[in-house]
Every structure is written in C-alpha cells, then in structure tokens.
PDB file of C-alpha atoms and ligand atoms in Angstrom:
ATOM      1  CA  MET A   1     -11.578   2.376  18.778  1.00 45.00           C
ATOM      2  CA  ALA A   2     -14.491   0.584  20.347  1.00 45.00           C
ATOM      3  CA  ALA A   3     -15.190  -3.023  19.563  1.00 47.00           C
ATOM      4  CA  THR A   4     -18.034  -3.344  17.096  1.00 47.00           C
ATOM      5  CA  GLY A   5     -19.671  -6.346  18.628  1.00 56.00           C
ATOM      6  CA  ASP A   6     -20.256  -9.625  16.861  1.00 76.00           C
ATOM      7  CA  GLY A   7     -18.806 -10.091  13.419  1.00 90.00           C
ATOM      8  CA  GLY A   8     -15.620  -8.101  13.769  1.00 97.00           C
ATOM      9  CA  SER A   9     -14.098  -5.376  11.651  1.00 97.00           C
ATOM     10  CA  LEU A  10     -12.057  -4.985   8.515  1.00 98.00           C
ATOM     11  CA  LEU A  11      -9.000  -3.082   9.745  1.00 98.00           C
ATOM     12  CA  ALA A  12      -6.004  -1.621   7.920  1.00 98.00           C
ATOM     13  CA  ILE A  13      -2.471  -0.378   8.448  1.00 98.00           C
ATOM     14  CA  SER A  14       0.624   0.161   6.299  1.00 98.00           C
ATOM     15  CA  ASP A  15       4.198   1.373   6.280  1.00 98.00           C
ATOM     16  CA  LEU A  16       5.184  -0.554   9.389  1.00 98.00           C
ATOM     17  CA  HIS A  17       8.891  -0.215   8.490  1.00 98.00           C
ATOM     18  CA  VAL A  18       9.868  -2.708  11.152  1.00 98.00           C
ATOM     19  CA  GLY A  19      13.586  -2.209  10.562  1.00 98.00           C
ATOM     20  CA  HIS A  20      13.152   0.609  13.073  1.00 98.00           C
ATOM     21  CA  PRO A  21      13.130  -0.889  16.609  1.00 98.00           C
ATOM     22  CA  GLU A  22      10.432   1.559  17.748  1.00 97.00           C
ATOM     23  CA  ASN A  23       8.216   0.351  14.918  1.00 98.00           C
ATOM     24  CA  ARG A  24       8.794  -3.284  15.876  1.00 98.00           C
ATOM     25  CA  THR A  25       7.440  -2.379  19.288  1.00 98.00           C
ATOM     26  CA  ILE A  26       4.361  -0.892  17.632  1.00 98.00           C
ATOM     27  CA  VAL A  27       3.764  -4.068  15.630  1.00 98.00           C
ATOM     28  CA  GLU A  28       4.169  -6.204  18.758  1.00 98.00           C
ATOM     29  CA  GLY A  29       1.283  -4.201  20.223  1.00 97.00           C
ATOM     30  CA  LEU A  30      -1.132  -4.678  17.309  1.00 98.00           C
ATOM     31  CA  ARG A  31      -4.024  -6.886  18.315  1.00 97.00           C
ATOM     32  CA  PRO A  32      -7.507  -7.602  16.992  1.00 97.00           C
ATOM     33  CA  ARG A  33     -10.524  -6.314  18.904  1.00 95.00           C
ATOM     34  CA  THR A  34     -12.542  -9.413  18.161  1.00 97.00           C
ATOM     35  CA  PRO A  35     -11.589 -12.915  16.982  1.00 97.00           C
ATOM     36  CA  GLN A  36     -13.258 -12.127  13.647  1.00 98.00           C
ATOM     37  CA  ASP A  37     -11.144  -9.080  12.738  1.00 98.00           C
ATOM     38  CA  TRP A  38      -9.269  -9.029   9.444  1.00 98.00           C
ATOM     39  CA  LEU A  39      -6.167  -6.889   8.906  1.00 98.00           C
ATOM     40  CA  LEU A  40      -5.201  -5.301   5.598  1.00 99.00           C
ATOM     41  CA  VAL A  41      -1.462  -4.558   5.430  1.00 99.00           C
ATOM     42  CA  ALA A  42      -0.833  -2.121   2.595  1.00 98.00           C
ATOM     43  CA  GLY A  43       2.902  -2.509   2.094  1.00 98.00           C
ATOM     44  CA  ASP A  44       6.254  -1.247   3.348  1.00 98.00           C
ATOM     45  CA  VAL A  45       6.302  -3.832   6.119  1.00 98.00           C
ATOM     46  CA  GLY A  46      10.103  -3.888   6.021  1.00 98.00           C
ATOM     47  CA  ASP A  47      13.171  -3.811   3.828  1.00 98.00           C
ATOM     48  CA  THR A  48      14.450  -7.372   4.154  1.00 98.00           C
ATOM     49  CA  VAL A  49      12.640 -10.653   3.636  1.00 98.00           C
ATOM     50  CA  ALA A  50      13.342 -11.577   7.263  1.00 98.00           C
ATOM     51  CA  GLU A  51      11.711  -8.376   8.502  1.00 98.00           C
ATOM     52  CA  VAL A  52       8.627  -8.983   6.358  1.00 98.00           C
ATOM     53  CA  GLU A  53       8.371 -12.571   7.565  1.00 98.00           C
ATOM     54  CA  TRP A  54       8.711 -11.579  11.216  1.00 98.00           C
ATOM     55  CA  ALA A  55       5.888  -9.027  11.038  1.00 98.00           C
ATOM     56  CA  LEU A  56       3.464 -10.977   8.866  1.00 98.00           C
ATOM     57  CA  ARG A  57       3.940 -14.157  10.923  1.00 98.00           C
ATOM     58  CA  LEU A  58       3.142 -12.274  14.114  1.00 98.00           C
ATOM     59  CA  LEU A  59       0.051 -10.640  12.605  1.00 98.00           C
ATOM     60  CA  ALA A  60      -1.189 -13.813  10.898  1.00 98.00           C
ATOM     61  CA  ASP A  61      -1.078 -15.567  14.266  1.00 98.00           C
ATOM     62  CA  ARG A  62      -3.359 -12.917  15.787  1.00 98.00           C
ATOM     63  CA  PHE A  63      -5.907 -11.865  13.159  1.00 98.00           C
ATOM     64  CA  ALA A  64      -8.577 -14.041  11.583  1.00 98.00           C
ATOM     65  CA  ARG A  65      -7.142 -13.152   8.192  1.00 98.00           C
ATOM     66  CA  VAL A  66      -4.263 -10.980   7.021  1.00 99.00           C
ATOM     67  CA  VAL A  67      -4.238  -9.548   3.494  1.00 99.00           C
ATOM     68  CA  TRP A  68      -1.021  -8.038   2.160  1.00 99.00           C
ATOM     69  CA  SER A  69       0.011  -5.859  -0.755  1.00 98.00           C
ATOM     70  CA  PRO A  70       3.705  -5.182  -1.248  1.00 98.00           C
ATOM     71  CA  GLY A  71       5.193  -1.712  -1.039  1.00 98.00           C
ATOM     72  CA  ASN A  72       8.306  -0.459  -2.712  1.00 98.00           C
ATOM     73  CA  HIS A  73      10.384  -1.375   0.344  1.00 98.00           C
ATOM     74  CA  GLU A  74       9.483  -5.084   0.132  1.00 98.00           C
ATOM     75  CA  LEU A  75      10.533  -4.986  -3.521  1.00 98.00           C
ATOM     76  CA  TRP A  76      13.935  -3.461  -2.823  1.00 98.00           C
ATOM     77  CA  THR A  77      17.028  -5.625  -2.952  1.00 98.00           C
ATOM     78  CA  PRO A  78      18.998  -4.112  -0.061  1.00 97.00           C
ATOM     79  CA  PRO A  79      22.708  -4.908   0.033  1.00 96.00           C
ATOM     80  CA  ALA A  80      22.378  -6.228   3.612  1.00 93.00           C
ATOM     81  CA  ASP A  81      19.701  -8.788   2.764  1.00 97.00           C
ATOM     82  CA  PRO A  82      21.005 -12.337   2.238  1.00 98.00           C
ATOM     83  CA  VAL A  83      18.063 -12.814  -0.136  1.00 98.00           C
ATOM     84  CA  THR A  84      19.453 -11.289  -3.325  1.00 98.00           C
ATOM     85  CA  LEU A  85      16.440 -11.870  -5.578  1.00 98.00           C
ATOM     86  CA  ARG A  86      15.423  -8.910  -7.728  1.00 98.00           C
ATOM     87  CA  GLY A  87      12.186  -7.541  -9.137  1.00 98.00           C
ATOM     88  CA  ALA A  88       9.452  -9.988 -10.095  1.00 98.00           C
ATOM     89  CA  ALA A  89      11.439 -12.932  -8.705  1.00 98.00           C
ATOM     90  CA  ARG A  90      11.674 -11.221  -5.334  1.00 98.00           C
ATOM     91  CA  TYR A  91       7.932 -10.531  -5.388  1.00 98.00           C
ATOM     92  CA  ALA A  92       7.233 -14.181  -6.250  1.00 98.00           C
ATOM     93  CA  HIS A  93       9.428 -15.241  -3.318  1.00 98.00           C
ATOM     94  CA  LEU A  94       7.439 -12.996  -0.969  1.00 98.00           C
ATOM     95  CA  VAL A  95       4.155 -14.379  -2.313  1.00 98.00           C
ATOM     96  CA  GLU A  96       5.289 -17.921  -1.517  1.00 98.00           C
ATOM     97  CA  LEU A  97       6.399 -16.784   1.932  1.00 98.00           C
ATOM     98  CA  CYS A  98       2.950 -15.285   2.540  1.00 98.00           C
ATOM     99  CA  ARG A  99       1.181 -18.405   1.369  1.00 98.00           C
ATOM    100  CA  GLY A 100       3.193 -20.387   3.897  1.00 98.00           C
ATOM    101  CA  LEU A 101       1.946 -18.016   6.595  1.00 98.00           C
ATOM    102  CA  GLY A 102      -1.669 -18.102   5.398  1.00 98.00           C
ATOM    103  CA  VAL A 103      -1.477 -14.449   4.312  1.00 98.00           C
ATOM    104  CA  VAL A 104      -3.513 -13.450   1.235  1.00 99.00           C
ATOM    105  CA  THR A 105      -1.534 -11.773  -1.577  1.00 99.00           C
ATOM    106  CA  PRO A 106      -2.424 -10.043  -4.848  1.00 98.00           C
ATOM    107  CA  GLU A 107      -1.787 -13.371  -6.589  1.00 98.00           C
ATOM    108  CA  ASP A 108      -4.529 -15.222  -4.701  1.00 98.00           C
ATOM    109  CA  PRO A 109      -8.290 -15.295  -5.297  1.00 98.00           C
ATOM    110  CA  TYR A 110      -9.776 -12.113  -3.872  1.00 98.00           C
ATOM    111  CA  PRO A 111     -11.372 -12.935  -0.513  1.00 98.00           C
ATOM    112  CA  VAL A 112     -14.856 -11.741   0.447  1.00 98.00           C
ATOM    113  CA  TRP A 113     -15.338  -9.882   3.727  1.00 98.00           C
ATOM    114  CA  ALA A 114     -18.767 -11.090   4.878  1.00 98.00           C
ATOM    115  CA  GLY A 115     -18.746  -9.357   8.261  1.00 97.00           C
ATOM    116  CA  PRO A 116     -20.326  -6.025   9.217  1.00 97.00           C
ATOM    117  CA  GLY A 117     -20.333  -3.625   6.286  1.00 97.00           C
ATOM    118  CA  GLY A 118     -20.004  -6.531   3.851  1.00 97.00           C
ATOM    119  CA  PRO A 119     -20.168  -8.490   1.766  1.00 98.00           C
ATOM    120  CA  VAL A 120     -17.386  -6.890  -0.249  1.00 98.00           C
ATOM    121  CA  THR A 121     -14.623  -8.266  -2.410  1.00 98.00           C
ATOM    122  CA  VAL A 122     -11.250  -7.392  -0.871  1.00 99.00           C
ATOM    123  CA  ALA A 123      -8.712  -6.894  -3.636  1.00 99.00           C
ATOM    124  CA  PRO A 124      -5.030  -6.515  -2.681  1.00 99.00           C
ATOM    125  CA  LEU A 125      -3.158  -5.014  -5.637  1.00 99.00           C
ATOM    126  CA  LEU A 126       0.397  -4.508  -6.819  1.00 98.00           C
ATOM    127  CA  LEU A 127       0.398  -1.731  -9.401  1.00 98.00           C
ATOM    128  CA  LEU A 128       3.637   0.275  -8.963  1.00 98.00           C
ATOM    129  CA  TYR A 129       4.066   3.649 -10.759  1.00 98.00           C
ATOM    130  CA  ASP A 130       5.089   4.911 -14.145  1.00 97.00           C
ATOM    131  CA  HIS A 131       6.255   8.528 -13.796  1.00 96.00           C
ATOM    132  CA  SER A 132       2.980   9.794 -15.294  1.00 96.00           C
ATOM    133  CA  TRP A 133       2.334  12.020 -12.242  1.00 97.00           C
ATOM    134  CA  ARG A 134       4.781  14.654 -13.402  1.00 95.00           C
ATOM    135  CA  PRO A 135       5.172  18.281 -12.371  1.00 92.00           C
ATOM    136  CA  ASP A 136       3.685  20.888 -14.674  1.00 91.00           C
ATOM    137  CA  GLY A 137       5.956  21.719 -17.549  1.00 93.00           C
ATOM    138  CA  PHE A 138       7.699  18.352 -17.644  1.00 95.00           C
ATOM    139  CA  ASP A 139       6.148  16.420 -20.477  1.00 93.00           C
ATOM    140  CA  THR A 140       8.126  13.187 -20.401  1.00 95.00           C
ATOM    141  CA  PRO A 141       9.244  10.732 -17.709  1.00 94.00           C
ATOM    142  CA  GLU A 142      12.832  11.488 -18.634  1.00 95.00           C
ATOM    143  CA  ALA A 143      12.353  15.225 -18.104  1.00 95.00           C
ATOM    144  CA  ALA A 144      10.600  14.696 -14.766  1.00 95.00           C
ATOM    145  CA  LEU A 145      13.328  12.372 -13.565  1.00 95.00           C
ATOM    146  CA  ALA A 146      16.046  14.781 -14.656  1.00 96.00           C
ATOM    147  CA  GLU A 147      14.340  17.553 -12.691  1.00 96.00           C
ATOM    148  CA  ALA A 148      14.170  15.286  -9.646  1.00 96.00           C
ATOM    149  CA  TYR A 149      17.906  14.654  -9.813  1.00 96.00           C
ATOM    150  CA  ARG A 150      18.517  18.378 -10.316  1.00 96.00           C
ATOM    151  CA  THR A 151      16.561  19.192  -7.165  1.00 95.00           C
ATOM    152  CA  GLY A 152      17.874  16.255  -5.140  1.00 96.00           C
ATOM    153  CA  ILE A 153      14.435  14.689  -4.483  1.00 96.00           C
ATOM    154  CA  VAL A 154      15.012  11.183  -5.813  1.00 96.00           C
ATOM    155  CA  CYS A 155      13.317   8.044  -4.529  1.00 97.00           C
ATOM    156  CA  THR A 156      15.671   5.299  -3.335  1.00 97.00           C
ATOM    157  CA  ASP A 157      13.738   2.965  -5.656  1.00 97.00           C
ATOM    158  CA  GLU A 158      15.991   4.271  -8.411  1.00 97.00           C
ATOM    159  CA  VAL A 159      18.845   2.366  -6.768  1.00 97.00           C
ATOM    160  CA  LEU A 160      17.224  -0.578  -4.972  1.00 98.00           C
ATOM    161  CA  LEU A 161      13.957  -1.477  -6.752  1.00 98.00           C
ATOM    162  CA  HIS A 162      15.002  -3.503  -9.759  1.00 98.00           C
ATOM    163  CA  PRO A 163      12.380  -4.190 -12.438  1.00 98.00           C
ATOM    164  CA  ASP A 164      13.778  -7.538 -13.639  1.00 98.00           C
ATOM    165  CA  PRO A 165      12.760  -9.078 -15.996  1.00 98.00           C
ATOM    166  CA  TYR A 166      11.037  -5.929 -17.238  1.00 98.00           C
ATOM    167  CA  GLU A 167      13.130  -3.218 -18.854  1.00 98.00           C
ATOM    168  CA  SER A 168      11.864  -0.587 -16.437  1.00 97.00           C
ATOM    169  CA  ARG A 169       9.622  -0.119 -13.413  1.00 98.00           C
ATOM    170  CA  SER A 170       7.190   1.663 -15.737  1.00 97.00           C
ATOM    171  CA  ALA A 171       7.016  -1.417 -17.966  1.00 98.00           C
ATOM    172  CA  TRP A 172       6.421  -3.613 -14.907  1.00 98.00           C
ATOM    173  CA  CYS A 173       3.691  -1.174 -13.837  1.00 98.00           C
ATOM    174  CA  ALA A 174       1.996  -1.397 -17.243  1.00 98.00           C
ATOM    175  CA  ALA A 175       1.968  -5.191 -17.069  1.00 98.00           C
ATOM    176  CA  ARG A 176       0.554  -5.136 -13.533  1.00 98.00           C
ATOM    177  CA  VAL A 177      -2.150  -2.630 -14.480  1.00 98.00           C
ATOM    178  CA  ALA A 178      -3.267  -4.700 -17.474  1.00 98.00           C
ATOM    179  CA  GLU A 179      -3.342  -8.003 -15.595  1.00 98.00           C
ATOM    180  CA  THR A 180      -5.018  -6.502 -12.531  1.00 98.00           C
ATOM    181  CA  ALA A 181      -7.724  -4.758 -14.587  1.00 98.00           C
ATOM    182  CA  ARG A 182      -8.470  -8.094 -16.210  1.00 98.00           C
ATOM    183  CA  ARG A 183      -8.791  -9.832 -12.863  1.00 98.00           C
ATOM    184  CA  LEU A 184     -10.943  -7.085 -11.353  1.00 98.00           C
ATOM    185  CA  ALA A 185     -13.261  -7.203 -14.360  1.00 98.00           C
ATOM    186  CA  GLU A 186     -13.761 -10.917 -13.676  1.00 98.00           C
ATOM    187  CA  ARG A 187     -14.791 -10.469 -10.035  1.00 97.00           C
ATOM    188  CA  ASP A 188     -18.360 -11.050  -8.817  1.00 97.00           C
ATOM    189  CA  PRO A 189     -20.163  -7.968 -10.198  1.00 96.00           C
ATOM    190  CA  ALA A 190     -22.801  -8.180  -7.477  1.00 98.00           C
ATOM    191  CA  LEU A 191     -20.340  -7.156  -4.757  1.00 98.00           C
ATOM    192  CA  PRO A 192     -18.645  -3.807  -4.193  1.00 98.00           C
ATOM    193  CA  THR A 193     -14.913  -3.837  -3.555  1.00 98.00           C
ATOM    194  CA  VAL A 194     -12.301  -2.674  -1.108  1.00 98.00           C
ATOM    195  CA  LEU A 195      -9.219  -1.930  -3.195  1.00 99.00           C
ATOM    196  CA  MET A 196      -5.845  -2.002  -1.415  1.00 98.00           C
ATOM    197  CA  ASN A 197      -2.680  -0.822  -3.120  1.00 98.00           C
ATOM    198  CA  HIS A 198       0.475   0.546  -1.518  1.00 98.00           C
ATOM    199  CA  TRP A 199       0.527   3.462  -3.943  1.00 98.00           C
ATOM    200  CA  PRO A 200      -2.548   5.716  -4.159  1.00 98.00           C
ATOM    201  CA  LEU A 201      -4.890   5.253  -7.126  1.00 98.00           C
ATOM    202  CA  VAL A 202      -5.592   8.962  -7.651  1.00 98.00           C
ATOM    203  CA  ARG A 203      -3.125  11.778  -8.016  1.00 98.00           C
ATOM    204  CA  GLU A 204      -5.122  14.298  -5.968  1.00 97.00           C
ATOM    205  CA  VAL A 205      -3.897  12.824  -2.686  1.00 97.00           C
ATOM    206  CA  THR A 206      -0.273  13.573  -3.612  1.00 97.00           C
ATOM    207  CA  ARG A 207      -0.937  17.319  -3.812  1.00 95.00           C
ATOM    208  CA  VAL A 208      -0.102  17.612  -0.118  1.00 93.00           C
ATOM    209  CA  LEU A 209       3.363  16.122  -0.532  1.00 95.00           C
ATOM    210  CA  ARG A 210       6.101  18.311   0.886  1.00 92.00           C
ATOM    211  CA  TYR A 211       8.020  17.753  -2.338  1.00 94.00           C
ATOM    212  CA  PRO A 212       5.428  17.441  -5.130  1.00 93.00           C
ATOM    213  CA  ILE A 213       8.056  16.207  -7.570  1.00 95.00           C
ATOM    214  CA  PHE A 214       8.117  12.962  -5.554  1.00 97.00           C
ATOM    215  CA  ALA A 215       4.640  12.137  -6.967  1.00 97.00           C
ATOM    216  CA  GLN A 216       6.285  10.511  -9.987  1.00 97.00           C
ATOM    217  CA  TRP A 217       7.130   7.557  -7.702  1.00 98.00           C
ATOM    218  CA  CYS A 218       3.631   7.402  -6.212  1.00 98.00           C
ATOM    219  CA  GLY A 219       1.234   6.011  -8.819  1.00 98.00           C
ATOM    220  CA  THR A 220      -0.086   6.069 -12.340  1.00 98.00           C
ATOM    221  CA  GLU A 221      -2.730   7.928 -14.340  1.00 98.00           C
ATOM    222  CA  ALA A 222      -3.925   4.510 -15.508  1.00 98.00           C
ATOM    223  CA  THR A 223      -5.840   3.987 -12.242  1.00 98.00           C
ATOM    224  CA  ALA A 224      -7.492   7.427 -12.039  1.00 98.00           C
ATOM    225  CA  ASP A 225     -11.017   5.996 -12.416  1.00 98.00           C
ATOM    226  CA  TRP A 226     -10.571   2.568 -10.828  1.00 98.00           C
ATOM    227  CA  HIS A 227     -12.425   3.444  -7.633  1.00 98.00           C
ATOM    228  CA  VAL A 228     -15.513   4.106  -9.774  1.00 98.00           C
ATOM    229  CA  ARG A 229     -14.886   1.544 -12.516  1.00 98.00           C
ATOM    230  CA  PHE A 230     -14.447  -1.287 -10.015  1.00 98.00           C
ATOM    231  CA  ASP A 231     -17.196  -0.207  -7.626  1.00 98.00           C
ATOM    232  CA  ALA A 232     -15.031   0.530  -4.590  1.00 98.00           C
ATOM    233  CA  THR A 233     -16.706   1.212  -1.283  1.00 97.00           C
ATOM    234  CA  ALA A 234     -13.281   2.142   0.101  1.00 98.00           C
ATOM    235  CA  VAL A 235      -9.705   2.416  -1.156  1.00 98.00           C
ATOM    236  CA  VAL A 236      -6.811   1.674   1.196  1.00 98.00           C
ATOM    237  CA  TYR A 237      -3.283   2.907   0.479  1.00 98.00           C
ATOM    238  CA  GLY A 238      -0.092   4.084   2.160  1.00 98.00           C
ATOM    239  CA  HIS A 239       3.328   5.137   0.858  1.00 98.00           C
ATOM    240  CA  LEU A 240       2.834   8.878   1.396  1.00 98.00           C
ATOM    241  CA  HIS A 241       3.287   8.675   5.192  1.00 97.00           C
ATOM    242  CA  ILE A 242       0.450  11.199   5.451  1.00 96.00           C
ATOM    243  CA  PRO A 243      -2.368   9.328   7.221  1.00 95.00           C
ATOM    244  CA  ARG A 244      -5.764  10.814   6.397  1.00 94.00           C
ATOM    245  CA  THR A 245      -9.230  10.268   5.008  1.00 95.00           C
ATOM    246  CA  SER A 246     -10.372  11.826   1.758  1.00 95.00           C
ATOM    247  CA  TRP A 247     -13.287  11.366  -0.613  1.00 95.00           C
ATOM    248  CA  HIS A 248     -13.129  11.138  -4.382  1.00 97.00           C
ATOM    249  CA  ASP A 249     -16.301  10.722  -6.452  1.00 97.00           C
ATOM    250  CA  GLY A 250     -18.049   9.749  -3.232  1.00 95.00           C
ATOM    251  CA  VAL A 251     -15.548   6.956  -2.464  1.00 97.00           C
ATOM    252  CA  ARG A 252     -13.645   6.945   0.815  1.00 97.00           C
ATOM    253  CA  PHE A 253      -9.860   6.772   0.504  1.00 97.00           C
ATOM    254  CA  GLU A 254      -7.847   5.884   3.614  1.00 97.00           C
ATOM    255  CA  GLU A 255      -4.093   6.483   3.871  1.00 98.00           C
ATOM    256  CA  VAL A 256      -3.246   4.139   6.753  1.00 97.00           C
ATOM    257  CA  SER A 257       0.516   4.506   7.193  1.00 97.00           C
ATOM    258  CA  VAL A 258       2.508   4.367  10.406  1.00 97.00           C
ATOM    259  CA  GLY A 259       5.676   5.826   8.869  1.00 97.00           C
ATOM    260  CA  TYR A 260       9.096   6.415  10.361  1.00 97.00           C
ATOM    261  CA  PRO A 261       9.591   7.207  14.075  1.00 97.00           C
ATOM    262  CA  ARG A 262      10.588  10.795  13.304  1.00 96.00           C
ATOM    263  CA  GLU A 263       7.277  11.180  11.445  1.00 95.00           C
ATOM    264  CA  TRP A 264       4.876   9.575  13.924  1.00 96.00           C
ATOM    265  CA  ARG A 265       6.559  11.234  16.900  1.00 94.00           C
ATOM    266  CA  SER A 266       5.678  14.627  15.450  1.00 91.00           C
ATOM    267  CA  ARG A 267       1.992  13.817  14.928  1.00 89.00           C
ATOM    268  CA  GLY A 268       0.875  14.041  18.537  1.00 83.00           C
ATOM    269  CA  VAL A 269      -1.327  10.941  18.363  1.00 86.00           C
ATOM    270  CA  PRO A 270      -0.391   7.433  19.465  1.00 87.00           C
ATOM    271  CA  PRO A 271       1.262   5.561  16.574  1.00 90.00           C
ATOM    272  CA  GLY A 272      -0.007   2.292  15.203  1.00 92.00           C
ATOM    273  CA  ARG A 273      -3.729   2.929  15.398  1.00 93.00           C
ATOM    274  CA  LEU A 274      -5.567   0.347  13.308  1.00 97.00           C
ATOM    275  CA  ARG A 275      -7.911   2.109  10.897  1.00 96.00           C
ATOM    276  CA  ARG A 276     -11.379   0.660  10.576  1.00 97.00           C
ATOM    277  CA  ILE A 277     -12.429   0.295   6.964  1.00 98.00           C
ATOM    278  CA  LEU A 278     -15.661  -1.670   7.517  1.00 97.00           C
ATOM    279  CA  PRO A 279     -18.103  -1.208   8.980  1.00 96.00           C
ATOM    280  CA  GLN A 280     -17.570   2.424   8.099  1.00 92.00           C
ATOM    281  CA  PRO A 281     -17.002   4.341  11.339  1.00 87.00           C
ATOM    282  CA  GLU A 282     -19.593   6.915  12.325  1.00 82.00           C
ATOM    283  CA  GLY A 283     -18.621  10.454  11.474  1.00 75.00           C
ATOM    284  CA  VAL A 284     -15.584   9.722   9.307  1.00 70.00           C
ATOM    285  CA  PRO A 285     -14.128  13.176   8.816  1.00 63.00           C
ATOM    286  CA  PRO A 286     -14.247  14.054   5.145  1.00 58.00           C
ATOM    287  CA  THR A 287     -11.237  15.968   3.969  1.00 53.00           C
ATOM    288  CA  ALA A 288     -11.838  18.672   1.399  1.00 40.00           C
ATOM    289  CA  TRP A 289      -9.660  18.416  -1.679  1.00 37.00           C
TER     290      TRP A 289
HETATM  291 FE1  LIG B 301       6.645   3.700   3.582  1.00 59.46          FE
HETATM  292 FE1  LIG B 302       6.347   3.148   0.117  1.00 59.46          FE
END
C-alpha cells in the first residue's frame, strides 16, 4: 500500500490471535505509513487479558490513534488466564485496560476521523449475536443449536463466553443492540459513519462460510439495516476469517481478519496487510453477492 501523503489513512485489521507465535510476529511488524494514521482493531486480538494488553500497547505506541472493538475471544474466560472475570465484568476490565493505554473503546465518545476521506464518525461497537441467523427449517434458537451439536459444528463460545450478569448471550446482545442504537441515533447527524463491529452486521456475508450453520454465532438480524440507518460510508468487521470486500446497498463492507496461521498460510498473500478504509482506495474490487 502506498502512502497517501499528508493527513494519513484510516486503517483496519482484526483477528490478530496473538496467542499464536507466528501472529505475534505479524503484529510486531505492523507499522503506520504516516504519523497521522489511525488503526481500527476489530476484535479477536487474543484469548487472555495479557495477550490483549501486549498487542494493544504495542499498537497504541505506534499509531496516532487505536480504536478497538472486542471479539468473542477477548470475552472468553479461558482456564489458563489468571484473570477469571466473566462476561460484562470482563469486558469492563478490558475497557479500563484500553483507557489506560489510550485506546478508544465502544464505551467512549465516538471519535471523528478528520483526515483524508473524512470527516466521519468512527463508531466501535460491541453487539454480539443472538442465534437469529439460523439455517432454513430451524425456526428457533434452540432448534438451531441442537442441529449444531448434532453436526459437531459448535462455537467454543458455548463453553468459554459467559454472559454474566445476563441470562444468555442473546440477552446480552439485545441489551447491546438497544443501547448502541440509542447512542448512534445521538451522533452528529451531519457526518457519515464508519461502523466497526467484530461480528458482521448483515447476514449475506456469512453465506460463504464453509459450515453455514456456524452463522448463528456470527451476528443478529437486528442490525440488518444499520449500514443504511446510521449512514455508514464503510463497515469494518472480522470474525469470519474470510478477508474480502463486499457492497451492500451501496455501502462498502470490509472483512479485515488475519486469522490463524493455518488459514493465512493457505491464502498465498502476505499476512497482516493493513486494510485502508479511508480515503477509499482506488479500484476497490466489488464482490458480487
Ligand atoms: Fe477470530
Ligand atoms: Fe471471532
């Protein structure tokens, strides 16, 4: 990627998964092109609090501003992590950690990118999922989950992502969606947005999943129109480990994941490429859906 001259770029990446040594090496190589560059980090930085802190501290020291949204992996409570906090308390702990590093979180005022391609409101989100993206013929979350267990395609969240104090991850998702919609409605209406959420906002992008039944852990129908409703100029997400560009209602969606070593090794392109969100690169390849 060429430097864009004065003013810098709004860049993005996700799914760093720095518990893998090869991925730590990738993160150690991430650098801004200009002193003005911002970096959006769309979740799944690591599994333990120490891993998340290591990566975000390194990046915050290099980029003019780092903006983070948590992924499911940050919200896990892995048995090996000395930090045993669960659910919303774990998220709150990570938010405080980020604030100490100068990293912007979904709980902070939404910053405005005023560089090239701006001004836009940059909104990091935590929305989770609610099992509403179900396979055809499975009319309830319970039926979809039962089918997942029957076929052996079950997200590890079922074991490690605790919803405390909510009764379920779906209930936590509903609360996040309601609160986030309220905050987005209160933003400056004169500015378009860049929405960043670990999980995609529209179901269409999950159609390419190798195991479509996994979509029930990937998002919620509640956000199907958010890219239009909240005037997005771009939507940044990860989680699928299928990096690509697609367009929905004329809005550019960027899946910016690095993924696991076994995944990026098979792609044939150097891993850890920072994706430029703004200014919009020339000739962004639209993907037909
Ligand atoms: Fe991931
Ligand atoms: Fe994820």
